[in-house]
Amino acid sequence: MTTSTVAGRRPLIAANWKMNLDHLQAIAFVQKLAWSLKDAKLDYGTVEVAIFPPFTDLRSVQTLIAADKLPLRFGAQDVSAHESGAYTGEIAASFLKALDCEYVIIGHSERRTLHDESDEEIATKVAAAIGHGLIPVLCVGETAEDLEKHGPSAVPVAQLKAALAAVKPGADIVVAYEPVWAIGSGQAATPAQAEQVAAQLRVTLSELLGADSAAATRILYGGSVKASNIAGFMREPNVDGALVGGASLDLTEFSSIVQFQKHVGT
Ligand code: PEP
């Protein structure tokens, strides 16, 4: 049993596919993943598994999961800060909710850097998601330069404070600590580094939302997570799961990450 299960937080393993796999590939992948986890007799009571495919896959993934009653969750990789209207190319939170999305990733470092998303815009997206009953998976994390200049926690904590400025205690959110230098680099943080920042984020959650919300909120680690390093992260008391990028596109690897409990005790 991991420490987060002891603390009452069900671990979450989330697959961020980014701009990979079209809707036909998504159907095949989700079907095979469900079979693989069924074969492995995964106890979904001890771990939640969520897929974040591109927008164009969502309807197919929704239909498959509903038709086959698969115990998998899903969400989108981004959401508009706006309700509706003249915002070409954007997707409203209400549309995601209508597709049964449970989660939405907000503030991923690729959106912050490649699309210039500001802390203010991210805060508005978080509010829009919560307003429509979606659970934001809020990504925070420092660049290598930030790490050198400000140390490990300063930037993620500041991003968390900005994003949650208008969020009320009791709101259902997930925080993903993703050091930018670890994303896609093959150079993951150490479990101790992840724990240090996750603990600081939980202290900040307590200041912002109160002790109960802080204790209930899952904090994920993301950045070059693989089957070979997941156990180390999951042994840490403040790490409640992982947001997985590259390795979530490999069925065997992702299935093994989901089954981290098999390696945690070893
Ligand atoms: C990510 O982009 O959210 C991520 C964690 O990517 P990777 O696992 O490939 O580092």
Tab-separated table of C-alpha atoms and ligand atoms in Angstrom:
chain	number	residue	atom	x	y	z
A	1	MET	CA	0.000	0.000	0.000
A	2	THR	CA	1.370	3.441	-0.868
A	3	THR	CA	1.397	6.313	1.575
A	4	SER	CA	-1.232	8.224	-0.387
A	5	THR	CA	-3.627	5.286	-0.101
A	6	VAL	CA	-2.991	5.407	3.650
A	7	ALA	CA	-3.774	9.144	3.618
A	8	GLY	CA	-7.052	8.418	1.775
A	9	ARG	CA	-5.951	9.780	-1.581
A	10	ARG	CA	-6.438	7.269	-4.361
A	11	PRO	CA	-3.354	7.361	-6.589
A	12	LEU	CA	-3.943	8.671	-10.113
A	13	ILE	CA	-1.891	7.617	-13.120
A	14	ALA	CA	-2.650	9.942	-16.018
A	15	ALA	CA	-1.635	9.599	-19.671
A	16	ASN	CA	-0.957	12.871	-21.464
A	17	TRP	CA	-0.834	11.814	-25.099
A	18	LYS	CA	-0.163	15.351	-26.316
A	19	MET	CA	-0.645	15.588	-30.128
A	20	ASN	CA	-0.296	11.841	-30.741
A	21	LEU	CA	-2.751	9.085	-31.789
A	22	ASP	CA	-5.810	9.881	-33.921
A	23	HIS	CA	-9.266	8.644	-32.935
A	24	LEU	CA	-8.829	5.228	-34.576
A	25	GLN	CA	-5.480	4.692	-32.891
A	26	ALA	CA	-7.008	5.898	-29.629
A	27	ILE	CA	-9.772	3.281	-29.789
A	28	ALA	CA	-7.256	0.499	-30.389
A	29	PHE	CA	-4.979	1.726	-27.594
A	30	VAL	CA	-7.707	2.141	-24.981
A	31	GLN	CA	-9.148	-1.301	-25.787
A	32	LYS	CA	-5.740	-2.959	-25.467
A	33	LEU	CA	-4.933	-1.070	-22.271
A	34	ALA	CA	-8.194	-2.185	-20.674
A	35	TRP	CA	-7.497	-5.818	-21.687
A	36	SER	CA	-3.943	-5.640	-20.382
A	37	LEU	CA	-5.075	-4.286	-17.004
A	38	LYS	CA	-7.880	-6.840	-16.822
A	39	ASP	CA	-5.416	-9.663	-17.520
A	40	ALA	CA	-3.204	-8.271	-14.778
A	41	LYS	CA	-6.249	-8.245	-12.445
A	42	LEU	CA	-5.672	-4.586	-11.623
A	43	ASP	CA	-7.645	-3.441	-8.594
A	44	TYR	CA	-8.999	-0.084	-9.745
A	45	GLY	CA	-9.940	0.624	-6.144
A	46	THR	CA	-6.257	1.204	-5.476
A	47	VAL	CA	-5.401	3.259	-8.538
A	48	GLU	CA	-7.323	5.484	-10.916
A	49	VAL	CA	-6.272	5.519	-14.569
A	50	ALA	CA	-7.051	8.493	-16.789
A	51	ILE	CA	-6.331	9.105	-20.469
A	52	PHE	CA	-5.897	12.579	-21.958
A	53	PRO	CA	-6.155	12.201	-25.746
A	54	PRO	CA	-6.359	14.992	-28.337
A	55	PHE	CA	-9.739	16.758	-28.603
A	56	THR	CA	-10.649	14.917	-31.800
A	57	ASP	CA	-10.404	11.534	-30.023
A	58	LEU	CA	-12.647	12.387	-27.092
A	59	ARG	CA	-15.974	11.347	-28.598
A	60	SER	CA	-14.546	7.974	-29.676
A	61	VAL	CA	-12.946	7.350	-26.283
A	62	GLN	CA	-16.179	8.348	-24.534
A	63	THR	CA	-18.244	5.981	-26.670
A	64	LEU	CA	-15.860	3.050	-26.207
A	65	ILE	CA	-15.573	3.476	-22.435
A	66	ALA	CA	-19.351	3.793	-22.050
A	67	ALA	CA	-20.221	0.903	-24.404
A	68	ASP	CA	-17.710	-1.535	-22.895
A	69	LYS	CA	-18.140	-0.190	-19.346
A	70	LEU	CA	-14.377	0.223	-19.007
A	71	PRO	CA	-13.153	1.411	-15.601
A	72	LEU	CA	-10.996	4.117	-17.202
A	73	ARG	CA	-11.381	7.886	-16.856
A	74	PHE	CA	-10.588	10.500	-19.449
A	75	GLY	CA	-10.178	14.203	-19.976
A	76	ALA	CA	-8.913	16.882	-22.328
A	77	GLN	CA	-5.484	18.467	-22.582
A	78	ASP	CA	-6.703	22.071	-22.483
A	79	VAL	CA	-9.860	24.169	-22.235
A	80	SER	CA	-10.899	27.657	-23.243
A	81	ALA	CA	-11.075	30.362	-20.590
A	82	HIS	CA	-14.249	31.583	-22.336
A	83	GLU	CA	-17.815	30.323	-22.110
A	84	SER	CA	-18.668	30.523	-25.836
A	85	GLY	CA	-18.509	32.895	-28.781
A	86	ALA	CA	-16.001	34.192	-31.313
A	87	TYR	CA	-12.925	32.239	-30.208
A	88	THR	CA	-11.914	30.294	-33.309
A	89	GLY	CA	-10.301	26.980	-32.520
A	90	GLU	CA	-11.114	26.987	-28.820
A	91	ILE	CA	-13.091	24.374	-26.886
A	92	ALA	CA	-15.443	25.373	-24.056
A	93	ALA	CA	-15.545	23.605	-20.682
A	94	SER	CA	-19.260	22.939	-21.227
A	95	PHE	CA	-18.424	20.992	-24.433
A	96	LEU	CA	-15.962	18.804	-22.548
A	97	LYS	CA	-18.513	18.152	-19.838
A	98	ALA	CA	-21.056	17.174	-22.502
A	99	LEU	CA	-18.564	14.508	-23.673
A	100	ASP	CA	-18.370	13.110	-20.107
A	101	CYS	CA	-14.831	14.338	-19.572
A	102	GLU	CA	-14.010	14.147	-15.909
A	103	TYR	CA	-10.695	15.970	-16.014
A	104	VAL	CA	-8.894	18.652	-17.970
A	105	ILE	CA	-5.175	19.422	-17.967
A	106	ILE	CA	-4.565	23.141	-17.455
A	107	GLY	CA	-1.310	25.103	-17.555
A	108	HIS	CA	0.916	22.416	-19.042
A	109	SER	CA	4.394	23.880	-19.577
A	110	GLU	CA	4.019	23.404	-23.339
A	111	ARG	CA	0.950	25.678	-23.248
A	112	ARG	CA	2.713	28.164	-20.990
A	113	THR	CA	5.760	28.402	-23.271
A	114	LEU	CA	4.515	27.613	-26.809
A	115	HIS	CA	1.196	29.455	-26.415
A	116	ASP	CA	2.273	32.159	-23.966
A	117	GLU	CA	-0.369	31.228	-21.424
A	118	SER	CA	-0.166	33.570	-18.449
A	119	ASP	CA	-0.912	32.755	-14.822
A	120	GLU	CA	-4.053	34.919	-15.155
A	121	GLU	CA	-5.339	32.982	-18.166
A	122	ILE	CA	-4.610	29.714	-16.383
A	123	ALA	CA	-6.548	30.910	-13.330
A	124	THR	CA	-9.515	31.748	-15.587
A	125	LYS	CA	-9.338	28.304	-17.197
A	126	VAL	CA	-9.268	26.653	-13.767
A	127	ALA	CA	-12.366	28.637	-12.782
A	128	ALA	CA	-14.123	27.731	-16.064
A	129	ALA	CA	-13.361	24.032	-15.565
A	130	ILE	CA	-14.560	23.961	-11.966
A	131	GLY	CA	-17.626	25.983	-12.936
A	132	HIS	CA	-18.615	23.186	-15.322
A	133	GLY	CA	-17.881	20.312	-12.971
A	134	LEU	CA	-14.545	19.316	-14.503
A	135	ILE	CA	-11.539	18.498	-12.325
A	136	PRO	CA	-8.549	20.585	-13.367
A	137	VAL	CA	-5.197	18.829	-13.464
A	138	LEU	CA	-3.196	21.974	-12.850
A	139	CYS	CA	0.423	21.736	-13.999
A	140	VAL	CA	3.120	23.737	-12.262
A	141	GLY	CA	6.887	23.488	-12.522
A	142	GLU	CA	10.159	25.336	-12.815
A	143	THR	CA	12.611	25.558	-15.702
A	144	ALA	CA	16.285	24.661	-15.228
A	145	GLU	CA	17.007	28.399	-15.118
A	146	ASP	CA	14.336	28.966	-12.436
A	147	LEU	CA	15.815	26.103	-10.445
A	148	GLU	CA	19.254	27.677	-10.503
A	149	LYS	CA	17.973	31.187	-9.729
A	150	HIS	CA	15.175	30.540	-7.231
A	151	GLY	CA	15.598	26.981	-5.942
A	152	PRO	CA	13.119	24.135	-6.461
A	153	SER	CA	9.807	25.303	-4.962
A	154	ALA	CA	9.531	29.061	-5.546
A	155	VAL	CA	8.167	29.005	-9.098
A	156	PRO	CA	5.772	26.032	-8.698
A	157	VAL	CA	4.403	27.556	-5.487
A	158	ALA	CA	3.932	30.976	-7.136
A	159	GLN	CA	2.166	29.327	-10.105
A	160	LEU	CA	-0.102	27.401	-7.733
A	161	LYS	CA	-1.035	30.553	-5.810
A	162	ALA	CA	-1.829	32.439	-9.012
A	163	ALA	CA	-3.900	29.626	-10.517
A	164	LEU	CA	-5.973	29.036	-7.403
A	165	ALA	CA	-6.503	32.684	-6.449
A	166	ALA	CA	-10.273	32.426	-6.967
A	167	VAL	CA	-10.759	28.756	-6.015
A	168	LYS	CA	-12.801	27.956	-2.924
A	169	PRO	CA	-11.995	25.366	-0.222
A	170	GLY	CA	-13.461	21.978	-1.069
A	171	ALA	CA	-12.954	22.344	-4.828
A	172	ASP	CA	-11.920	19.097	-6.497
A	173	ILE	CA	-8.545	19.679	-8.131
A	174	VAL	CA	-5.403	17.717	-8.957
A	175	VAL	CA	-1.990	19.367	-8.998
A	176	ALA	CA	0.774	18.026	-11.232
A	177	TYR	CA	4.308	19.034	-10.324
A	178	GLU	CA	6.212	18.868	-13.593
A	179	PRO	CA	9.724	20.314	-13.571
A	180	VAL	CA	10.134	21.626	-17.116
A	181	TRP	CA	13.720	20.344	-17.253
A	182	ALA	CA	12.464	16.798	-16.656
A	183	ILE	CA	9.710	16.773	-19.305
A	184	GLY	CA	10.662	14.694	-22.314
A	185	SER	CA	14.334	14.881	-21.354
A	186	GLY	CA	14.780	11.364	-20.021
A	187	GLN	CA	16.185	13.013	-16.904
A	188	ALA	CA	13.505	12.624	-14.242
A	189	ALA	CA	13.681	14.400	-10.899
A	190	THR	CA	14.718	12.164	-8.040
A	191	PRO	CA	11.924	10.951	-5.774
A	192	ALA	CA	13.400	13.154	-3.013
A	193	GLN	CA	13.281	16.234	-5.276
A	194	ALA	CA	9.675	15.488	-6.249
A	195	GLU	CA	8.725	14.955	-2.615
A	196	GLN	CA	10.357	18.196	-1.497
A	197	VAL	CA	8.315	20.278	-3.943
A	198	ALA	CA	5.113	18.236	-3.481
A	199	ALA	CA	5.328	18.784	0.289
A	200	GLN	CA	5.739	22.516	-0.262
A	201	LEU	CA	2.779	22.548	-2.659
A	202	ARG	CA	0.666	20.799	-0.031
A	203	VAL	CA	1.620	23.429	2.565
A	204	THR	CA	0.562	26.093	0.045
A	205	LEU	CA	-2.718	24.279	-0.648
A	206	SER	CA	-3.364	24.301	3.080
A	207	GLU	CA	-2.768	28.064	3.257
A	208	LEU	CA	-5.003	28.696	0.236
A	209	LEU	CA	-7.817	26.181	0.717
A	210	GLY	CA	-7.502	24.906	4.279
A	211	ALA	CA	-6.068	21.754	5.807
A	212	ASP	CA	-8.893	19.426	4.734
A	213	SER	CA	-8.677	20.378	1.058
A	214	ALA	CA	-4.884	20.149	1.164
A	215	ALA	CA	-5.052	16.667	2.667
A	216	ALA	CA	-7.593	15.508	0.073
A	217	THR	CA	-5.885	16.942	-3.026
A	218	ARG	CA	-3.777	14.629	-5.134
A	219	ILE	CA	-0.366	15.887	-6.171
A	220	LEU	CA	1.168	14.084	-9.143
A	221	TYR	CA	4.747	14.071	-10.324
A	222	GLY	CA	5.421	14.377	-14.062
A	223	GLY	CA	8.642	14.392	-16.070
A	224	SER	CA	10.245	11.341	-17.723
A	225	VAL	CA	8.255	8.850	-15.637
A	226	LYS	CA	8.841	5.245	-16.762
A	227	ALA	CA	8.041	1.779	-15.478
A	228	SER	CA	11.555	1.621	-14.053
A	229	ASN	CA	11.271	4.773	-11.896
A	230	ILE	CA	7.576	5.022	-10.936
A	231	ALA	CA	7.923	3.019	-7.713
A	232	GLY	CA	10.410	5.482	-6.244
A	233	PHE	CA	7.970	8.370	-6.722
A	234	MET	CA	5.016	6.418	-5.380
A	235	ARG	CA	6.846	5.634	-2.135
A	236	GLU	CA	6.935	9.348	-1.292
A	237	PRO	CA	4.221	10.503	1.118
A	238	ASN	CA	3.169	13.601	-0.837
A	239	VAL	CA	3.292	12.117	-4.337
A	240	ASP	CA	-0.091	10.637	-5.236
A	241	GLY	CA	0.471	9.545	-8.795
A	242	ALA	CA	2.032	10.536	-12.082
A	243	LEU	CA	1.308	12.530	-15.214
A	244	VAL	CA	3.006	10.514	-17.928
A	245	GLY	CA	3.869	11.875	-21.378
A	246	GLY	CA	6.110	9.849	-23.710
A	247	ALA	CA	5.805	6.577	-21.817
A	248	SER	CA	2.000	6.746	-21.976
A	249	LEU	CA	2.172	6.092	-25.730
A	250	ASP	CA	3.766	2.678	-25.191
A	251	LEU	CA	1.108	0.214	-24.119
A	252	THR	CA	3.380	-2.209	-22.258
A	253	GLU	CA	5.254	0.572	-20.520
A	254	PHE	CA	2.125	2.482	-19.503
A	255	SER	CA	0.376	-0.667	-18.312
A	256	SER	CA	3.403	-1.432	-16.154
A	257	ILE	CA	3.437	2.121	-14.726
A	258	VAL	CA	-0.239	1.733	-13.778
A	259	GLN	CA	0.707	-1.468	-11.947
A	260	PHE	CA	3.298	0.384	-9.859
A	261	GLN	CA	2.105	-1.378	-6.718
A	262	LYS	CA	3.814	-4.530	-7.958
A	263	HIS	CA	7.183	-2.740	-7.742
A	264	VAL	CA	6.649	-0.420	-4.752
A	265	GLY	CA	7.517	-3.010	-2.135
A	266	THR	CA	10.554	-4.291	-4.021
B	1	PEP	C1	4.336	15.764	-19.792
B	1	PEP	O1	4.542	16.394	-20.821
B	1	PEP	O2	3.334	15.991	-19.088
B	1	PEP	C2	5.304	14.753	-19.422
B	1	PEP	C3	5.369	14.401	-18.172
B	1	PEP	O3	6.097	14.233	-20.428
B	1	PEP	P1	7.197	13.063	-20.310
B	1	PEP	O4	6.630	11.987	-19.437
B	1	PEP	O5	7.422	12.625	-21.704
B	1	PEP	O6	8.408	13.685	-19.681
